Coordinates of C-alpha atoms and ligand atoms in Angstrom, one line a residue:
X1 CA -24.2 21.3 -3.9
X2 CA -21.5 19.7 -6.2
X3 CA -19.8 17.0 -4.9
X4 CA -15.8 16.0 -6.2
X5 CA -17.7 13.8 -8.7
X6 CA -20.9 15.5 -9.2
X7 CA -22.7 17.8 -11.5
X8 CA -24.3 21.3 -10.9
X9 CA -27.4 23.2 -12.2
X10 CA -25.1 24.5 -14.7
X11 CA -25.6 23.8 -18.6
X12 CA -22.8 23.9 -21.7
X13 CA -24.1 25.3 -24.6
X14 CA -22.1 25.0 -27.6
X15 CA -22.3 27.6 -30.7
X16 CA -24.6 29.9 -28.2
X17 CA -23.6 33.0 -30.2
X18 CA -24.7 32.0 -33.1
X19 CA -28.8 33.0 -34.3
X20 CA -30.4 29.9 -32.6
X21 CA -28.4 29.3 -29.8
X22 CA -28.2 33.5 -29.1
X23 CA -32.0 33.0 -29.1
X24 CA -31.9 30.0 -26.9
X25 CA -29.4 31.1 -23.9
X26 CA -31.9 34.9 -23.5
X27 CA -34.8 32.8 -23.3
X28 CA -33.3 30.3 -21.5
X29 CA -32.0 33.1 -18.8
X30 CA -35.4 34.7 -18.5
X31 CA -37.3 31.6 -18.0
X32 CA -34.7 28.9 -16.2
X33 CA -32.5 31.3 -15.3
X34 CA -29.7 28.7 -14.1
X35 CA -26.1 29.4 -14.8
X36 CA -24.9 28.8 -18.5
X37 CA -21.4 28.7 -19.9
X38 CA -21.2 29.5 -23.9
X39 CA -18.4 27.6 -26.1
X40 CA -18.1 29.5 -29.1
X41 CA -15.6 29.9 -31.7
X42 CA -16.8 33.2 -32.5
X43 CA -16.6 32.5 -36.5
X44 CA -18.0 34.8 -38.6
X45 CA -21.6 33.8 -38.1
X46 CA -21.0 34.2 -33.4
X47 CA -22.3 37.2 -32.4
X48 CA -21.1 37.9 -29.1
X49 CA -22.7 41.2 -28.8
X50 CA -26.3 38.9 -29.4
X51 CA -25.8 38.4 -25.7
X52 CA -24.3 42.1 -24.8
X53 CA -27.3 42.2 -22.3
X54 CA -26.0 39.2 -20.2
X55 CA -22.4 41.1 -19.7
X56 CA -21.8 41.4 -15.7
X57 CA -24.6 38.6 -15.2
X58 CA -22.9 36.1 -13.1
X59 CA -24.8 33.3 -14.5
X60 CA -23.8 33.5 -18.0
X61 CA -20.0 32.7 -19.2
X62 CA -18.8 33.1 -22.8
X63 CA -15.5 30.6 -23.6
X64 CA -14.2 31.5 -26.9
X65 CA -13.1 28.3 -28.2
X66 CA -13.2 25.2 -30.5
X67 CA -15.6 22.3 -30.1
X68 CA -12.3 20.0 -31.9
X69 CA -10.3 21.3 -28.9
X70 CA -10.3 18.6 -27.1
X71 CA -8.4 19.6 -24.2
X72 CA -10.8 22.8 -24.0
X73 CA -14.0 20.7 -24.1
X74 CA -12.3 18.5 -21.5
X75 CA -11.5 21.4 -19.0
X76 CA -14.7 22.6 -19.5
X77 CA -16.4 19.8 -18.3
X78 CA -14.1 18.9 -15.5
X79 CA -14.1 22.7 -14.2
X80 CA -17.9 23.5 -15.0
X81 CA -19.4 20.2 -14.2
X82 CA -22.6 20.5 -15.8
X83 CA -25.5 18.6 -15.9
X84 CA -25.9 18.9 -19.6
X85 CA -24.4 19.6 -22.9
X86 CA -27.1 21.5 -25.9
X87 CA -24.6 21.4 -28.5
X88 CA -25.7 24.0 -31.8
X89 CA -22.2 24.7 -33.2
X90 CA -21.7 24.3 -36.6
X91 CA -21.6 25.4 -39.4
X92 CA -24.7 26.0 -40.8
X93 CA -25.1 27.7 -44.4
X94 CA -25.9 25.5 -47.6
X95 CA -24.4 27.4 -49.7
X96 CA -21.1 28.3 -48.0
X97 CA -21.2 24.0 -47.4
X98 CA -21.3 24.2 -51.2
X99 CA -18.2 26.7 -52.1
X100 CA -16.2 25.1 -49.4
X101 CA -17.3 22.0 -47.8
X102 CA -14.5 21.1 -45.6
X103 CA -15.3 23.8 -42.6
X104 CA -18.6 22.0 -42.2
X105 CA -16.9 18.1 -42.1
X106 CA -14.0 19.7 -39.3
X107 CA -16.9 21.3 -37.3
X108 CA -20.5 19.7 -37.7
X109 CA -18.9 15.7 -37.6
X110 CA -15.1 15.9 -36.1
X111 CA -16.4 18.6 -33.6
X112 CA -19.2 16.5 -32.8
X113 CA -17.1 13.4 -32.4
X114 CA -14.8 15.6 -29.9
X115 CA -17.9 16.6 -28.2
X116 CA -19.2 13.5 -27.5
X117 CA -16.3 11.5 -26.7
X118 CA -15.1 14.0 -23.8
X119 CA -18.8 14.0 -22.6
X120 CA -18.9 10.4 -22.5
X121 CA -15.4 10.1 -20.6
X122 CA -17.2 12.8 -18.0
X123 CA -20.4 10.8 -17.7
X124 CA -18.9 8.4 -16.9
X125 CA -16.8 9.6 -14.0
X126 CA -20.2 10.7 -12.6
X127 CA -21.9 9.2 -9.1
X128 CA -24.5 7.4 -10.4
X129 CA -27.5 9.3 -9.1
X130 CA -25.7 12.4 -11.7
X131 CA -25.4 9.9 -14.4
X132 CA -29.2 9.3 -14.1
X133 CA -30.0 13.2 -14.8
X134 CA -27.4 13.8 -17.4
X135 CA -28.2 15.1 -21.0
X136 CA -26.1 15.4 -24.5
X137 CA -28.5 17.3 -26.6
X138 CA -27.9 17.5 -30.2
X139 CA -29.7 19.9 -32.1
X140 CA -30.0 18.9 -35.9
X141 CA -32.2 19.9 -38.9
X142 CA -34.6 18.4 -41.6
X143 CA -32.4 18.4 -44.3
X144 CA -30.8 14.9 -43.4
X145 CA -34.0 13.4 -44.6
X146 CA -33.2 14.9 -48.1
X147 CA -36.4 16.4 -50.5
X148 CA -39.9 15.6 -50.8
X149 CA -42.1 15.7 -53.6
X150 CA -45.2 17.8 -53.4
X151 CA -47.5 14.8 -52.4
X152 CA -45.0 12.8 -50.2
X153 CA -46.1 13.2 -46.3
X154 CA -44.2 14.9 -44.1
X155 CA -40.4 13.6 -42.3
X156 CA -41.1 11.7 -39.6
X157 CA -38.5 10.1 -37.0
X158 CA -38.2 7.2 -39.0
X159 CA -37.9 8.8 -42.4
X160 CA -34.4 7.3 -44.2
X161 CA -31.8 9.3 -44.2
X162 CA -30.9 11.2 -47.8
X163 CA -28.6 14.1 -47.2
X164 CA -28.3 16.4 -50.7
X165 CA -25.7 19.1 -49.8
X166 CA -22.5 18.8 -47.8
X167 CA -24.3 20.4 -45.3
X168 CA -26.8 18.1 -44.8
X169 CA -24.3 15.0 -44.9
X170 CA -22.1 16.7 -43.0
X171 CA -25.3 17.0 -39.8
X172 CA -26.4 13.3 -40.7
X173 CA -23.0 12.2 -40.0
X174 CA -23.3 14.1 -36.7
X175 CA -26.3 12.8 -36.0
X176 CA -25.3 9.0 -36.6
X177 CA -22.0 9.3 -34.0
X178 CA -24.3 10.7 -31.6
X179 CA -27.0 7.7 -32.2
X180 CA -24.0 5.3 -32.0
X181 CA -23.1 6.9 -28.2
X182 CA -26.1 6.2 -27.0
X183 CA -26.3 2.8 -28.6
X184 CA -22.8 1.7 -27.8
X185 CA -21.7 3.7 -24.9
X186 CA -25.3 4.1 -23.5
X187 CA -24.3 8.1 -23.8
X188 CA -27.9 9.6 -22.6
X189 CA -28.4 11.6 -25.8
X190 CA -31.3 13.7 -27.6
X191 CA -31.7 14.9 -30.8
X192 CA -33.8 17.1 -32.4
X193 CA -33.9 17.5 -36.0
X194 CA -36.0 20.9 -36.5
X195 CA -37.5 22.9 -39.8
X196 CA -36.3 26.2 -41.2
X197 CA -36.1 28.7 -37.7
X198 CA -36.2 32.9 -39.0
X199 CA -36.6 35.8 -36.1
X200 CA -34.1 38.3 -34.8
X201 CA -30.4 37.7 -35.1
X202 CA -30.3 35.4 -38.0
X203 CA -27.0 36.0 -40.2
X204 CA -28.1 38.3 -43.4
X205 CA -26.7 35.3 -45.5
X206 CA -30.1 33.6 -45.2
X207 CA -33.4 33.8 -46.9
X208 CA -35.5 36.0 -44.8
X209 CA -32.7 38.2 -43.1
X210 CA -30.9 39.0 -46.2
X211 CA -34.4 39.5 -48.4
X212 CA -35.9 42.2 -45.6
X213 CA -32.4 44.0 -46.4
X214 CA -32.3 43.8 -50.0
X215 CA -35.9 44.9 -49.8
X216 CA -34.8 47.7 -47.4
X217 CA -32.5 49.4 -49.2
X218 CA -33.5 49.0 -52.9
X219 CA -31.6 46.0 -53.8
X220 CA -32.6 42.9 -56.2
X221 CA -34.3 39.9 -54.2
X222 CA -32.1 37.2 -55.7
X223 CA -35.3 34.1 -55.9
X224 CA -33.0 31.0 -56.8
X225 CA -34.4 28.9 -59.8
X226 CA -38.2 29.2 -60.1
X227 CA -38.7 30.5 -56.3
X228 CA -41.2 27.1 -55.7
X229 CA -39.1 24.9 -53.2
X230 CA -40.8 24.9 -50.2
X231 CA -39.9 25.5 -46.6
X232 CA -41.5 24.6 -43.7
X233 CA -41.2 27.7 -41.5
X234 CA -40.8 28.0 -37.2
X235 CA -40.0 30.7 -35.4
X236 CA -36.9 30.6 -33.7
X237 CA -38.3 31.2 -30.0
X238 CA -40.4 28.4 -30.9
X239 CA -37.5 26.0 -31.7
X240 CA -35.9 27.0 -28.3
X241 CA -39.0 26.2 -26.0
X242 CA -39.0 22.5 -27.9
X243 CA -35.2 22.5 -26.7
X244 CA -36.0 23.3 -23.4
X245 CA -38.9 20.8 -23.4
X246 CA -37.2 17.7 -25.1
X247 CA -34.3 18.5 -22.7
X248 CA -36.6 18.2 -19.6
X249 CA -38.9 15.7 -20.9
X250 CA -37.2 13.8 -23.7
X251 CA -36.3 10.2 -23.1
X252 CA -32.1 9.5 -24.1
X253 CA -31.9 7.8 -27.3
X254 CA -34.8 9.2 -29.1
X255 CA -34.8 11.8 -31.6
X256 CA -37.7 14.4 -31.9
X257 CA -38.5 16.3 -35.4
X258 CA -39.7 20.1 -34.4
X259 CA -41.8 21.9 -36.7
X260 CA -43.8 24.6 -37.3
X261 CA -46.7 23.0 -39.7
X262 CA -46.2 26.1 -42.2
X263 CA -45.2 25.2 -45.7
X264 CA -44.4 28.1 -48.0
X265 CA -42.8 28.5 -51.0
X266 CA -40.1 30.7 -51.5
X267 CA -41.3 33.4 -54.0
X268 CA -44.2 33.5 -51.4
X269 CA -42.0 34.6 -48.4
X270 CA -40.2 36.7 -50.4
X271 CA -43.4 38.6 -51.4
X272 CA -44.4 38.8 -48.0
X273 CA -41.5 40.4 -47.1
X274 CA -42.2 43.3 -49.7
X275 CA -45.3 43.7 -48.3
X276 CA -44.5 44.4 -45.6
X277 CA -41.7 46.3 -45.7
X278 CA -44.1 48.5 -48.2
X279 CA -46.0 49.3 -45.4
X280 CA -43.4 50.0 -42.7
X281 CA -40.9 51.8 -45.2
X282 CA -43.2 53.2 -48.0
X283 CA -41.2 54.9 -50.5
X284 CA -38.9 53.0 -52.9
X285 CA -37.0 55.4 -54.9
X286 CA -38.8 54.4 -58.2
X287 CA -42.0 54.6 -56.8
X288 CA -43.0 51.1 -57.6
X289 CA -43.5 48.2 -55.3
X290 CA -41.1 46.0 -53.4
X291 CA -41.9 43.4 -55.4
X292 CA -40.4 44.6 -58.7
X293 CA -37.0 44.1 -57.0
X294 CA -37.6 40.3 -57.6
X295 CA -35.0 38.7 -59.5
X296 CA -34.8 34.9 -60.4
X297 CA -31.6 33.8 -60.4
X298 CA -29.5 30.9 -61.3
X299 CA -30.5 27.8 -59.0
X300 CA -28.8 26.4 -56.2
X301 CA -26.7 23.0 -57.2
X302 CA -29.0 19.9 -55.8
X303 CA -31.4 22.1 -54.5
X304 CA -33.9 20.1 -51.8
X305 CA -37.5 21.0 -53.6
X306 CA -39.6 20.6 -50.4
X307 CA -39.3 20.0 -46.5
X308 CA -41.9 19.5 -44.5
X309 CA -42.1 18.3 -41.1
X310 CA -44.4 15.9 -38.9
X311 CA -44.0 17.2 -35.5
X312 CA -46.5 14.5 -33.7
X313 CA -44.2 12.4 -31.7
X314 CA -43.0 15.8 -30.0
X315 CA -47.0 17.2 -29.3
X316 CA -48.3 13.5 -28.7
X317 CA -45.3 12.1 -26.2
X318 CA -44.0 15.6 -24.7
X319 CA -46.5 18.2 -25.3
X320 CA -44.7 20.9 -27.2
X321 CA -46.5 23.0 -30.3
X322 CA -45.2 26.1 -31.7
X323 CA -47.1 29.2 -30.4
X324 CA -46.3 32.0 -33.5
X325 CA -48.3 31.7 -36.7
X326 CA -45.9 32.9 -39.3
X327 CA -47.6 36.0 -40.5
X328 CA -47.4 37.1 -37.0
X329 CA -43.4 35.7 -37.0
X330 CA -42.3 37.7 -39.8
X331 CA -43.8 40.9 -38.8
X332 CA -42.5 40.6 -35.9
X333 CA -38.7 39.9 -37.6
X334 CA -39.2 42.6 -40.4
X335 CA -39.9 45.3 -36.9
X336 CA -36.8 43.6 -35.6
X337 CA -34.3 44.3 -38.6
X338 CA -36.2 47.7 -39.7
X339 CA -35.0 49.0 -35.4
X340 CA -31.8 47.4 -35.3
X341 CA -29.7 49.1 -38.0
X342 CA -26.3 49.3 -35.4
X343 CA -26.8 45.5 -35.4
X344 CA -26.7 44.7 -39.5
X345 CA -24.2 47.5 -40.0
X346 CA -21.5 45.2 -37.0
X347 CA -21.8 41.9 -39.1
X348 CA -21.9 43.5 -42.5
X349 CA -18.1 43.3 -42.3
X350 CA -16.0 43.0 -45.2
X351 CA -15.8 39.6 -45.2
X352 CA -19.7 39.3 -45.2
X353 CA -19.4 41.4 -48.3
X354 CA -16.9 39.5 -49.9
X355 CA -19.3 36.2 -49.3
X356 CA -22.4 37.9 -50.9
X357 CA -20.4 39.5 -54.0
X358 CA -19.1 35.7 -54.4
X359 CA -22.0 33.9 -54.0
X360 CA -24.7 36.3 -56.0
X361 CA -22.3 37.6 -58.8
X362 CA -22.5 34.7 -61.3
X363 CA -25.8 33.8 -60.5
X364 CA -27.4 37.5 -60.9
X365 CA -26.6 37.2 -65.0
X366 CA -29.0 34.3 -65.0
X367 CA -32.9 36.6 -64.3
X368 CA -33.5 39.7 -64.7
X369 CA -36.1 42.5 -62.6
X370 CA -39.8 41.7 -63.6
Ligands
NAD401 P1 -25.3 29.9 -37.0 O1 -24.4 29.6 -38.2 O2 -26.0 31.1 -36.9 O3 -24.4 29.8 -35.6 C1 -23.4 28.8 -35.5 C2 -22.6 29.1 -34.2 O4 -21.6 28.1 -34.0 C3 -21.8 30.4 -34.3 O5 -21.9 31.2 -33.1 C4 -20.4 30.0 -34.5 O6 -19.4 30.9 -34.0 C5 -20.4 28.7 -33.7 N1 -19.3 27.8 -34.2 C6 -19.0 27.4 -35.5 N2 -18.0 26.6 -35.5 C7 -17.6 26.4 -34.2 C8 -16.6 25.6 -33.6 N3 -15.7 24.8 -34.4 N4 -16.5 25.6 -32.3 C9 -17.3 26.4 -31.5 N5 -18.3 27.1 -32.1 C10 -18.4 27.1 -33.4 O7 -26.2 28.6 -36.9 P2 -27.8 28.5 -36.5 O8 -28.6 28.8 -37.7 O9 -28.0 29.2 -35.2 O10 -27.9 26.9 -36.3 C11 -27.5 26.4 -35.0 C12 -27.7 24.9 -35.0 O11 -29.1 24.5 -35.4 C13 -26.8 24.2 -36.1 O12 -26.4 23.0 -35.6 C14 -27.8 23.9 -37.3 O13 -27.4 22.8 -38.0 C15 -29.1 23.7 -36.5 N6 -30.3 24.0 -37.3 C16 -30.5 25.3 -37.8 C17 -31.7 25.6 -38.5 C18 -31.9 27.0 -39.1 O14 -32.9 27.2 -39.7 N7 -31.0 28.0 -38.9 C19 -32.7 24.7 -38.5 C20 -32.5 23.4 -38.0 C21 -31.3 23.1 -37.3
DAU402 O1 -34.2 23.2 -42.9 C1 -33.4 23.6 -41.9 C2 -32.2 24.3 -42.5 O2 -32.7 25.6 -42.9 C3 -31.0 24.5 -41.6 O3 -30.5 23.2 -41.3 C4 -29.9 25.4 -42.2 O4 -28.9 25.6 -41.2 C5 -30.5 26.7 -42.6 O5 -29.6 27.5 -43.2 C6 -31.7 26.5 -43.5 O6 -31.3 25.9 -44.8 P1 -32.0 26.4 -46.2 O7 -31.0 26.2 -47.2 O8 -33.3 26.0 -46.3 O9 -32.0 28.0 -45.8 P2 -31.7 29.3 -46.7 O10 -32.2 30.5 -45.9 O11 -30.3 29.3 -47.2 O12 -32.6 29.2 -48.0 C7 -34.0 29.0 -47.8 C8 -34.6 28.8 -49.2 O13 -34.4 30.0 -49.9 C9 -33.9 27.7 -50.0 O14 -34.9 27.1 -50.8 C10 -32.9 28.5 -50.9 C11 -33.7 29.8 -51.1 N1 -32.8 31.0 -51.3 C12 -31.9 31.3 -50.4 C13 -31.0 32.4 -50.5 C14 -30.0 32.6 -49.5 C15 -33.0 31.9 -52.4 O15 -33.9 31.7 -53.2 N2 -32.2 33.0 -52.5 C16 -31.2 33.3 -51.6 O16 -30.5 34.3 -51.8

């Protein structure tokens, strides 16, 4: 039972209709199962109908709101009195970080800042013995430890810090503050800072999603510069049971990289994805393979060549490896987008259109079909 001063079962997710965090709050409800209250801003990437199967489930609560609010975040905490904070919000595509930048400095390092001052002013005002169990975890990404060349071993947990896009510095500044409140305000944080996630749900404004569409539907597969940059792939039901794990087992102040130990480069996904949807959808209109759709494109500016990730400290210290191989991953995502047409057709608003004419439009003059 709560006390005036002490926490509940209950956790705050932040961003939890967005593709990872929709992905972490089902799993999280069929395998915890404790109550769950969702701060999301519902910006064109939240998804509340992700979590349509949670309405009239008492344990779940969607807030539609702004991590910078920090009245809201204080409410929250007072009202909800959770035991921990897994904060995802943010704004997450590189490219969009390139077009317009400042959306991403206002959300991923002011609306971290908000986040973890208000949750420090709460911990504090905790009985001790709540204190103790208390948790801020922030969830991050590879791409604060900027590019590797094709010999360089993996990123590690002490890897420097070399952010390329406005993305990236954008989550390294985020991840800094959050170091800093543990550091100076002994703020019992987590981070994770995890590889490339794909699976259901993920925004068609991404590599995989927006690739099995194209291929769906006839369209060119825009490959940016010569399709080698490598990315090491995890499947997103994978990156949510590390959450879970580094949020039970993880010790505050550490930071955990999560990875799926599958490094593959671009043009290779991309073919994959023809493949496959070849053998689920046979039938392109010209008769020809999937694969003649592929069109190289002009590259993205600063484009990181590889990421890879060395996911040892997590196995070694908490005992957390990824279970899906990704063959197995993306078949299982292609199924997913082929069987959930009412899904793309609700986020393929106009707005989403307006993005994709924007972002491929100039770059499209640069291939050319093969
Ligand atoms: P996403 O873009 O799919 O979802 C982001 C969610 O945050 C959306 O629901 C959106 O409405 C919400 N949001 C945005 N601004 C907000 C604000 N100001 N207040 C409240 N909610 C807001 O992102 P994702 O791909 O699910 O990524 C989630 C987190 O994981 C991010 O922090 C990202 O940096 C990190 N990450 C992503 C990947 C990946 O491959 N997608 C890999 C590693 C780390
Ligand atoms: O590494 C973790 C990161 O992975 C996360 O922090 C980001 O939030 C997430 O968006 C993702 O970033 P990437 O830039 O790696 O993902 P994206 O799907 O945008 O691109 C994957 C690769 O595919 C990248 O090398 C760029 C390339 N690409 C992408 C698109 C959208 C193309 O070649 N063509 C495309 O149309």
């Amino acid at each position: 039972m709560a006390t005036e001063m002490g926490t509940n079962n209950t956790i705050l997710v932040t961003g939890g209709a967005g593709f990872i965090g929709s992905n972490f709050v089902l799993t999280w409800m069929n395998s915890v199962g404790t109550p769950l209250v969702n701060l999301d801003l519902l910006t064109y990437a939240g998804n509340p109908a992700n979590l349509a199967g949670l309405e009239g489930d008492s344990r779940y609560t969607l807030v539609r709101g702004d991590i910078c609010d920090a009245r809201l975040v204080k409410s929250l905490l007072k009202e909800r009195r959770p035991r921990a904070v897994v904060h995802f919000a943010a704004e997450s595509h590189v490219d969009r970080s390139i077009a317009s930048p400042e959306a991403f400095i206002r959300t991923n390092v002011h609306g971290t800042f908000v986040l973890l001052d208000q949750a420090r002013a709460y911990w504090e005002s905790l009985a001790p013995e709540d204190r103790e169990v208390f948790r801020f975890l922030h969830i991050s990404t590879d791409e604060v430890y900027g590019t590797l060349g094709p010999r360089d071993p993996a990123f590690s947990e002490t890897t420097p810090y070399a952010p390329n896009s406005p993305y990236a510095a954008s989550k390294a500044g985020s991840d800094h503050l959050t170091r800093a409140y543990f550091h100076t305000f002994g703020l019992p944080v987590l981070t994770t800072n995890c590889s490339n996630n794909y699976g259901p749900y993920q925004f068609p404004e991404k590599l995989i999603p927006l690739m099995i569409l194209n291929a769906l539907e006839g369209k060119p597969l825009p490959v940016y510069g010569d399709g080698k940059n490598v990315r090491d792939w995890l499947f997103v039901e994978d990156h949510c049971s590390a959450i879970r794990t580094v949020l039970e087992k993880g010790n505050p102040g550490e930071t955990y990289n999560i990875g799926g130990n599958s490094e593959k480069a671009n043009i290779d996904v991309v073919t994959a994805i023809c493949n496959l949807v070849d053998e689920m959808r046979p039938g392109l209109a010209s008769g020809r393979p999937r694969t003649s759709l592929i069109n190289y494109v002009a590259d993205r500016p600063g484009h990181d060549r590889r990421y890879a990730i060395d996911a040892s400290k997590i196995s070694r210290e908490l005992g957390w490896k990824p279970s899906q191989v990704f063959e197995d991953g993306l078949r299982r995502t292609v199924e997913w987008y082929l069987n959930h047409s009412g899904w793309i057709e609700n986020v393929r608003t106009l707005a989403y259109r307006g993005w994709i004419e924007k972002n491929y439009a100039e770059r499209m003059t640069v291939g050319g079909a093969q």
